[in-house]
Amino acid sequence: MEDAVAHVLIRPARKEDLEALGKFGAHLMSLHHEWDEERFIPADGGTPRSYADWLESQLGRKNTVIMVAEIDDAAAGYAYAGLEGHDYMSLRGPAGVIHDIFVDLRQRGKGVGRKLLEAVLAELAARGMRQVVLSTAARNETAQRMFDAAGFRRTMIEMTKTLK
C-alpha cells in the first residue's frame, strides 16, 4: 500500500479536472442512492455535467477547498470542503465542513482517501479552522473507519422519515 500512496499527488483542483470530478460526483450520488434511495437523490445522465458545473462555481472561492488526488497524470479522487462561520442550526461555531471525499473505485484501498483527508485537514488548519465536521452515509462503514482513524468522533446522528 505505501508504494501506491507514494505515487499520489494531492493538489488543488483545476478547470481541466472538472470532467473527471463530475463523473466522480455522479458516482458518489449513485452510491448514496443505492444505500438509501428514499434519502438520497439519484444521479442521471446529466448529473456528471451538473456536478462539474457546481464544482466549477466553487473553484477559487476563498471559503472553499477542492483538492484532487492524481495518479499517473489522471484524477484518482477528490475532496470538497468549505469554511463556514457560526451555524446556529448545527449548534456550532466556525468550522471547516468536509462535504465530499471520493476515490475512484480502481484506486481504493491504496491510501488515496487518507491522503486526501490529510491534505484537506492541513488546508483547513492553514486557513484558521480549529474544528472540522463532516457527515457520512450510515452504510459507508469504510469511510467511517477512515474518519475514526483520523481522530474524528461521532457527534450527531441524522435520522430521516419519509412521509407518504
PDB file of C-alpha atoms in Angstrom:
ATOM      1  CA  MET A   1       0.000   0.000   0.000  1.00  0.00           C
ATOM      2  CA  GLU A   2       2.706   2.522   0.889  1.00  0.00           C
ATOM      3  CA  ASP A   3       4.281   2.208  -2.568  1.00  0.00           C
ATOM      4  CA  ALA A   4       0.958   3.109  -4.201  1.00  0.00           C
ATOM      5  CA  VAL A   5       0.427   6.009  -1.804  1.00  0.00           C
ATOM      6  CA  ALA A   6       3.888   7.372  -2.610  1.00  0.00           C
ATOM      7  CA  HIS A   7       2.777   7.906  -6.218  1.00  0.00           C
ATOM      8  CA  VAL A   8      -0.271  10.011  -5.293  1.00  0.00           C
ATOM      9  CA  LEU A   9      -0.045  13.755  -5.829  1.00  0.00           C
ATOM     10  CA  ILE A  10      -2.579  15.808  -3.868  1.00  0.00           C
ATOM     11  CA  ARG A  11      -3.113  19.280  -5.322  1.00  0.00           C
ATOM     12  CA  PRO A  12      -5.766  21.965  -5.692  1.00  0.00           C
ATOM     13  CA  ALA A  13      -8.384  21.233  -8.340  1.00  0.00           C
ATOM     14  CA  ARG A  14      -8.129  22.929 -11.725  1.00  0.00           C
ATOM     15  CA  LYS A  15     -10.641  23.531 -14.514  1.00  0.00           C
ATOM     16  CA  GLU A  16      -9.192  20.663 -16.527  1.00  0.00           C
ATOM     17  CA  ASP A  17     -10.133  18.266 -13.687  1.00  0.00           C
ATOM     18  CA  LEU A  18     -13.839  19.088 -13.817  1.00  0.00           C
ATOM     19  CA  GLU A  19     -14.956  16.405 -16.277  1.00  0.00           C
ATOM     20  CA  ALA A  20     -13.434  13.663 -14.119  1.00  0.00           C
ATOM     21  CA  LEU A  21     -14.699  15.253 -10.907  1.00  0.00           C
ATOM     22  CA  GLY A  22     -18.209  15.482 -12.347  1.00  0.00           C
ATOM     23  CA  LYS A  23     -18.124  11.750 -13.032  1.00  0.00           C
ATOM     24  CA  PHE A  24     -16.837  11.096  -9.516  1.00  0.00           C
ATOM     25  CA  GLY A  25     -19.593  13.265  -8.025  1.00  0.00           C
ATOM     26  CA  ALA A  26     -22.239  11.389 -10.017  1.00  0.00           C
ATOM     27  CA  HIS A  27     -20.809   8.088  -8.805  1.00  0.00           C
ATOM     28  CA  LEU A  28     -20.848   9.368  -5.225  1.00  0.00           C
ATOM     29  CA  MET A  29     -24.514  10.277  -5.645  1.00  0.00           C
ATOM     30  CA  SER A  30     -25.284   6.851  -7.108  1.00  0.00           C
ATOM     31  CA  LEU A  31     -23.606   5.068  -4.198  1.00  0.00           C
ATOM     32  CA  HIS A  32     -25.606   7.069  -1.684  1.00  0.00           C
ATOM     33  CA  HIS A  33     -28.823   6.446  -3.587  1.00  0.00           C
ATOM     34  CA  GLU A  34     -28.081   2.694  -3.612  1.00  0.00           C
ATOM     35  CA  TRP A  35     -27.594   2.787   0.160  1.00  0.00           C
ATOM     36  CA  ASP A  36     -30.882   4.605   0.777  1.00  0.00           C
ATOM     37  CA  GLU A  37     -32.992   5.586  -2.210  1.00  0.00           C
ATOM     38  CA  GLU A  38     -35.577   7.350  -0.063  1.00  0.00           C
ATOM     39  CA  ARG A  39     -32.996   9.706   1.449  1.00  0.00           C
ATOM     40  CA  PHE A  40     -30.540  10.388  -1.370  1.00  0.00           C
ATOM     41  CA  ILE A  41     -31.356  11.754  -4.817  1.00  0.00           C
ATOM     42  CA  PRO A  42     -30.421   9.599  -7.819  1.00  0.00           C
ATOM     43  CA  ALA A  43     -27.899  10.519 -10.467  1.00  0.00           C
ATOM     44  CA  ASP A  44     -28.988  10.630 -14.093  1.00  0.00           C
ATOM     45  CA  GLY A  45     -27.315  11.151 -17.445  1.00  0.00           C
ATOM     46  CA  GLY A  46     -26.913  14.874 -16.851  1.00  0.00           C
ATOM     47  CA  THR A  47     -25.501  14.586 -13.356  1.00  0.00           C
ATOM     48  CA  PRO A  48     -21.790  14.455 -14.281  1.00  0.00           C
ATOM     49  CA  ARG A  49     -22.076  17.767 -16.163  1.00  0.00           C
ATOM     50  CA  SER A  50     -24.238  19.362 -13.456  1.00  0.00           C
ATOM     51  CA  TYR A  51     -21.857  18.236 -10.720  1.00  0.00           C
ATOM     52  CA  ALA A  52     -18.862  19.533 -12.686  1.00  0.00           C
ATOM     53  CA  ASP A  53     -20.646  22.866 -13.205  1.00  0.00           C
ATOM     54  CA  TRP A  54     -21.327  23.086  -9.464  1.00  0.00           C
ATOM     55  CA  LEU A  55     -17.699  22.384  -8.597  1.00  0.00           C
ATOM     56  CA  GLU A  56     -16.553  24.900 -11.217  1.00  0.00           C
ATOM     57  CA  SER A  57     -18.677  27.545  -9.470  1.00  0.00           C
ATOM     58  CA  GLN A  58     -16.733  26.762  -6.280  1.00  0.00           C
ATOM     59  CA  LEU A  59     -13.209  26.873  -7.748  1.00  0.00           C
ATOM     60  CA  GLY A  60     -11.154  29.774  -6.477  1.00  0.00           C
ATOM     61  CA  ARG A  61     -13.610  30.835  -3.785  1.00  0.00           C
ATOM     62  CA  LYS A  62     -11.861  31.924  -0.600  1.00  0.00           C
ATOM     63  CA  ASN A  63     -14.129  29.760   1.586  1.00  0.00           C
ATOM     64  CA  THR A  64     -13.858  26.600  -0.489  1.00  0.00           C
ATOM     65  CA  VAL A  65     -11.241  23.855  -0.680  1.00  0.00           C
ATOM     66  CA  ILE A  66     -11.270  21.413  -3.597  1.00  0.00           C
ATOM     67  CA  MET A  67      -8.354  19.005  -3.737  1.00  0.00           C
ATOM     68  CA  VAL A  68      -7.574  16.361  -6.349  1.00  0.00           C
ATOM     69  CA  ALA A  69      -5.674  13.115  -5.909  1.00  0.00           C
ATOM     70  CA  GLU A  70      -3.659  12.486  -9.047  1.00  0.00           C
ATOM     71  CA  ILE A  71      -2.009   9.210 -10.053  1.00  0.00           C
ATOM     72  CA  ASP A  72      -0.100   8.919 -13.329  1.00  0.00           C
ATOM     73  CA  ASP A  73      -1.413  12.305 -14.539  1.00  0.00           C
ATOM     74  CA  ALA A  74      -5.064  11.314 -14.037  1.00  0.00           C
ATOM     75  CA  ALA A  75      -7.549  12.301 -11.338  1.00  0.00           C
ATOM     76  CA  ALA A  76      -7.988   9.427  -8.903  1.00  0.00           C
ATOM     77  CA  GLY A  77     -10.266  11.174  -6.411  1.00  0.00           C
ATOM     78  CA  TYR A  78     -11.239  14.496  -4.926  1.00  0.00           C
ATOM     79  CA  ALA A  79     -12.256  16.235  -1.735  1.00  0.00           C
ATOM     80  CA  TYR A  80     -14.563  19.228  -1.403  1.00  0.00           C
ATOM     81  CA  ALA A  81     -14.818  21.286   1.785  1.00  0.00           C
ATOM     82  CA  GLY A  82     -15.995  24.692   2.891  1.00  0.00           C
ATOM     83  CA  LEU A  83     -15.058  27.161   5.595  1.00  0.00           C
ATOM     84  CA  GLU A  84     -18.188  28.231   7.446  1.00  0.00           C
ATOM     85  CA  GLY A  85     -18.979  30.673  10.229  1.00  0.00           C
ATOM     86  CA  HIS A  86     -21.295  30.183  13.172  1.00  0.00           C
ATOM     87  CA  ASP A  87     -24.191  27.869  12.371  1.00  0.00           C
ATOM     88  CA  TYR A  88     -26.930  28.048  14.964  1.00  0.00           C
ATOM     89  CA  MET A  89     -28.933  25.322  13.205  1.00  0.00           C
ATOM     90  CA  SER A  90     -25.984  22.968  13.786  1.00  0.00           C
ATOM     91  CA  LEU A  91     -25.191  24.472  17.214  1.00  0.00           C
ATOM     92  CA  ARG A  92     -21.547  25.068  16.332  1.00  0.00           C
ATOM     93  CA  GLY A  93     -19.043  27.815  15.855  1.00  0.00           C
ATOM     94  CA  PRO A  94     -16.851  28.411  12.814  1.00  0.00           C
ATOM     95  CA  ALA A  95     -15.710  25.148  11.239  1.00  0.00           C
ATOM     96  CA  GLY A  96     -14.345  23.513   8.182  1.00  0.00           C
ATOM     97  CA  VAL A  97     -17.059  21.306   6.711  1.00  0.00           C
ATOM     98  CA  ILE A  98     -15.980  18.382   4.565  1.00  0.00           C
ATOM     99  CA  HIS A  99     -18.756  17.729   2.082  1.00  0.00           C
ATOM    100  CA  ASP A 100     -17.214  15.132  -0.247  1.00  0.00           C
ATOM    101  CA  ILE A 101     -14.314  12.729  -0.331  1.00  0.00           C
ATOM    102  CA  PHE A 102     -14.421  10.295  -3.220  1.00  0.00           C
ATOM    103  CA  VAL A 103     -11.813   7.902  -4.588  1.00  0.00           C
ATOM    104  CA  ASP A 104     -12.084   6.181  -7.960  1.00  0.00           C
ATOM    105  CA  LEU A 105     -13.090   2.559  -7.386  1.00  0.00           C
ATOM    106  CA  ARG A 106      -9.922   1.374  -9.179  1.00  0.00           C
ATOM    107  CA  GLN A 107      -7.749   3.256  -6.675  1.00  0.00           C
ATOM    108  CA  ARG A 108      -9.451   2.304  -3.429  1.00  0.00           C
ATOM    109  CA  GLY A 109      -7.590   0.508  -0.674  1.00  0.00           C
ATOM    110  CA  LYS A 110      -4.318   2.261  -1.526  1.00  0.00           C
ATOM    111  CA  GLY A 111      -4.471   5.114   0.984  1.00  0.00           C
ATOM    112  CA  VAL A 112      -5.672   7.730  -1.525  1.00  0.00           C
ATOM    113  CA  GLY A 113      -8.664   8.728   0.613  1.00  0.00           C
ATOM    114  CA  ARG A 114      -6.458   9.083   3.671  1.00  0.00           C
ATOM    115  CA  LYS A 115      -4.064  11.347   1.755  1.00  0.00           C
ATOM    116  CA  LEU A 116      -6.951  13.485   0.507  1.00  0.00           C
ATOM    117  CA  LEU A 117      -8.313  13.765   4.042  1.00  0.00           C
ATOM    118  CA  GLU A 118      -4.897  14.735   5.443  1.00  0.00           C
ATOM    119  CA  ALA A 119      -4.444  17.395   2.743  1.00  0.00           C
ATOM    120  CA  VAL A 120      -7.891  18.900   3.321  1.00  0.00           C
ATOM    121  CA  LEU A 121      -7.372  18.953   7.083  1.00  0.00           C
ATOM    122  CA  ALA A 122      -4.000  20.666   6.615  1.00  0.00           C
ATOM    123  CA  GLU A 123      -5.528  23.273   4.293  1.00  0.00           C
ATOM    124  CA  LEU A 124      -8.426  23.947   6.657  1.00  0.00           C
ATOM    125  CA  ALA A 125      -5.980  24.341   9.554  1.00  0.00           C
ATOM    126  CA  ALA A 126      -3.805  26.678   7.470  1.00  0.00           C
ATOM    127  CA  ARG A 127      -6.883  28.817   6.876  1.00  0.00           C
ATOM    128  CA  GLY A 128      -7.543  29.089  10.603  1.00  0.00           C
ATOM    129  CA  MET A 129     -10.144  26.387  11.159  1.00  0.00           C
ATOM    130  CA  ARG A 130      -9.835  24.698  14.555  1.00  0.00           C
ATOM    131  CA  GLN A 131     -12.849  22.434  14.170  1.00  0.00           C
ATOM    132  CA  VAL A 132     -13.770  20.223  11.219  1.00  0.00           C
ATOM    133  CA  VAL A 133     -17.087  18.415  10.831  1.00  0.00           C
ATOM    134  CA  LEU A 134     -18.421  16.021   8.265  1.00  0.00           C
ATOM    135  CA  SER A 135     -21.310  13.666   7.629  1.00  0.00           C
ATOM    136  CA  THR A 136     -21.097  10.191   6.226  1.00  0.00           C
ATOM    137  CA  ALA A 137     -23.760   7.811   4.999  1.00  0.00           C
ATOM    138  CA  ALA A 138     -24.777   5.359   7.721  1.00  0.00           C
ATOM    139  CA  ARG A 139     -23.888   2.424   5.457  1.00  0.00           C
ATOM    140  CA  ASN A 140     -20.488   3.818   4.441  1.00  0.00           C
ATOM    141  CA  GLU A 141     -18.535   1.882   7.037  1.00  0.00           C
ATOM    142  CA  THR A 142     -15.256   2.078   5.109  1.00  0.00           C
ATOM    143  CA  ALA A 143     -15.291   5.880   5.246  1.00  0.00           C
ATOM    144  CA  GLN A 144     -16.314   5.820   8.902  1.00  0.00           C
ATOM    145  CA  ARG A 145     -13.289   3.658   9.750  1.00  0.00           C
ATOM    146  CA  MET A 146     -11.021   6.131   7.924  1.00  0.00           C
ATOM    147  CA  PHE A 147     -12.534   9.086   9.791  1.00  0.00           C
ATOM    148  CA  ASP A 148     -12.294   7.237  13.121  1.00  0.00           C
ATOM    149  CA  ALA A 149      -8.614   6.502  12.441  1.00  0.00           C
ATOM    150  CA  ALA A 150      -8.046  10.186  11.656  1.00  0.00           C
ATOM    151  CA  GLY A 151      -9.410  11.181  15.080  1.00  0.00           C
ATOM    152  CA  PHE A 152     -12.973  12.197  14.230  1.00  0.00           C
ATOM    153  CA  ARG A 153     -15.618  11.404  16.829  1.00  0.00           C
ATOM    154  CA  ARG A 154     -19.334  10.870  16.396  1.00  0.00           C
ATOM    155  CA  THR A 155     -21.334  13.917  17.455  1.00  0.00           C
ATOM    156  CA  MET A 156     -24.630  13.834  15.537  1.00  0.00           C
ATOM    157  CA  ILE A 157     -26.890  11.196  14.033  1.00  0.00           C
ATOM    158  CA  GLU A 158     -29.136  12.223  11.155  1.00  0.00           C
ATOM    159  CA  MET A 159     -32.500  10.490  11.101  1.00  0.00           C
ATOM    160  CA  THR A 160     -34.867  10.502   8.146  1.00  0.00           C
ATOM    161  CA  LYS A 161     -38.543   9.706   7.855  1.00  0.00           C
ATOM    162  CA  THR A 162     -40.358   9.617   4.558  1.00  0.00           C
ATOM    163  CA  LEU A 163     -43.905  10.951   4.828  1.00  0.00           C
ATOM    164  CA  LYS A 164     -46.369   9.289   2.490  1.00  0.00           C
TER     165      LYS A 164
END
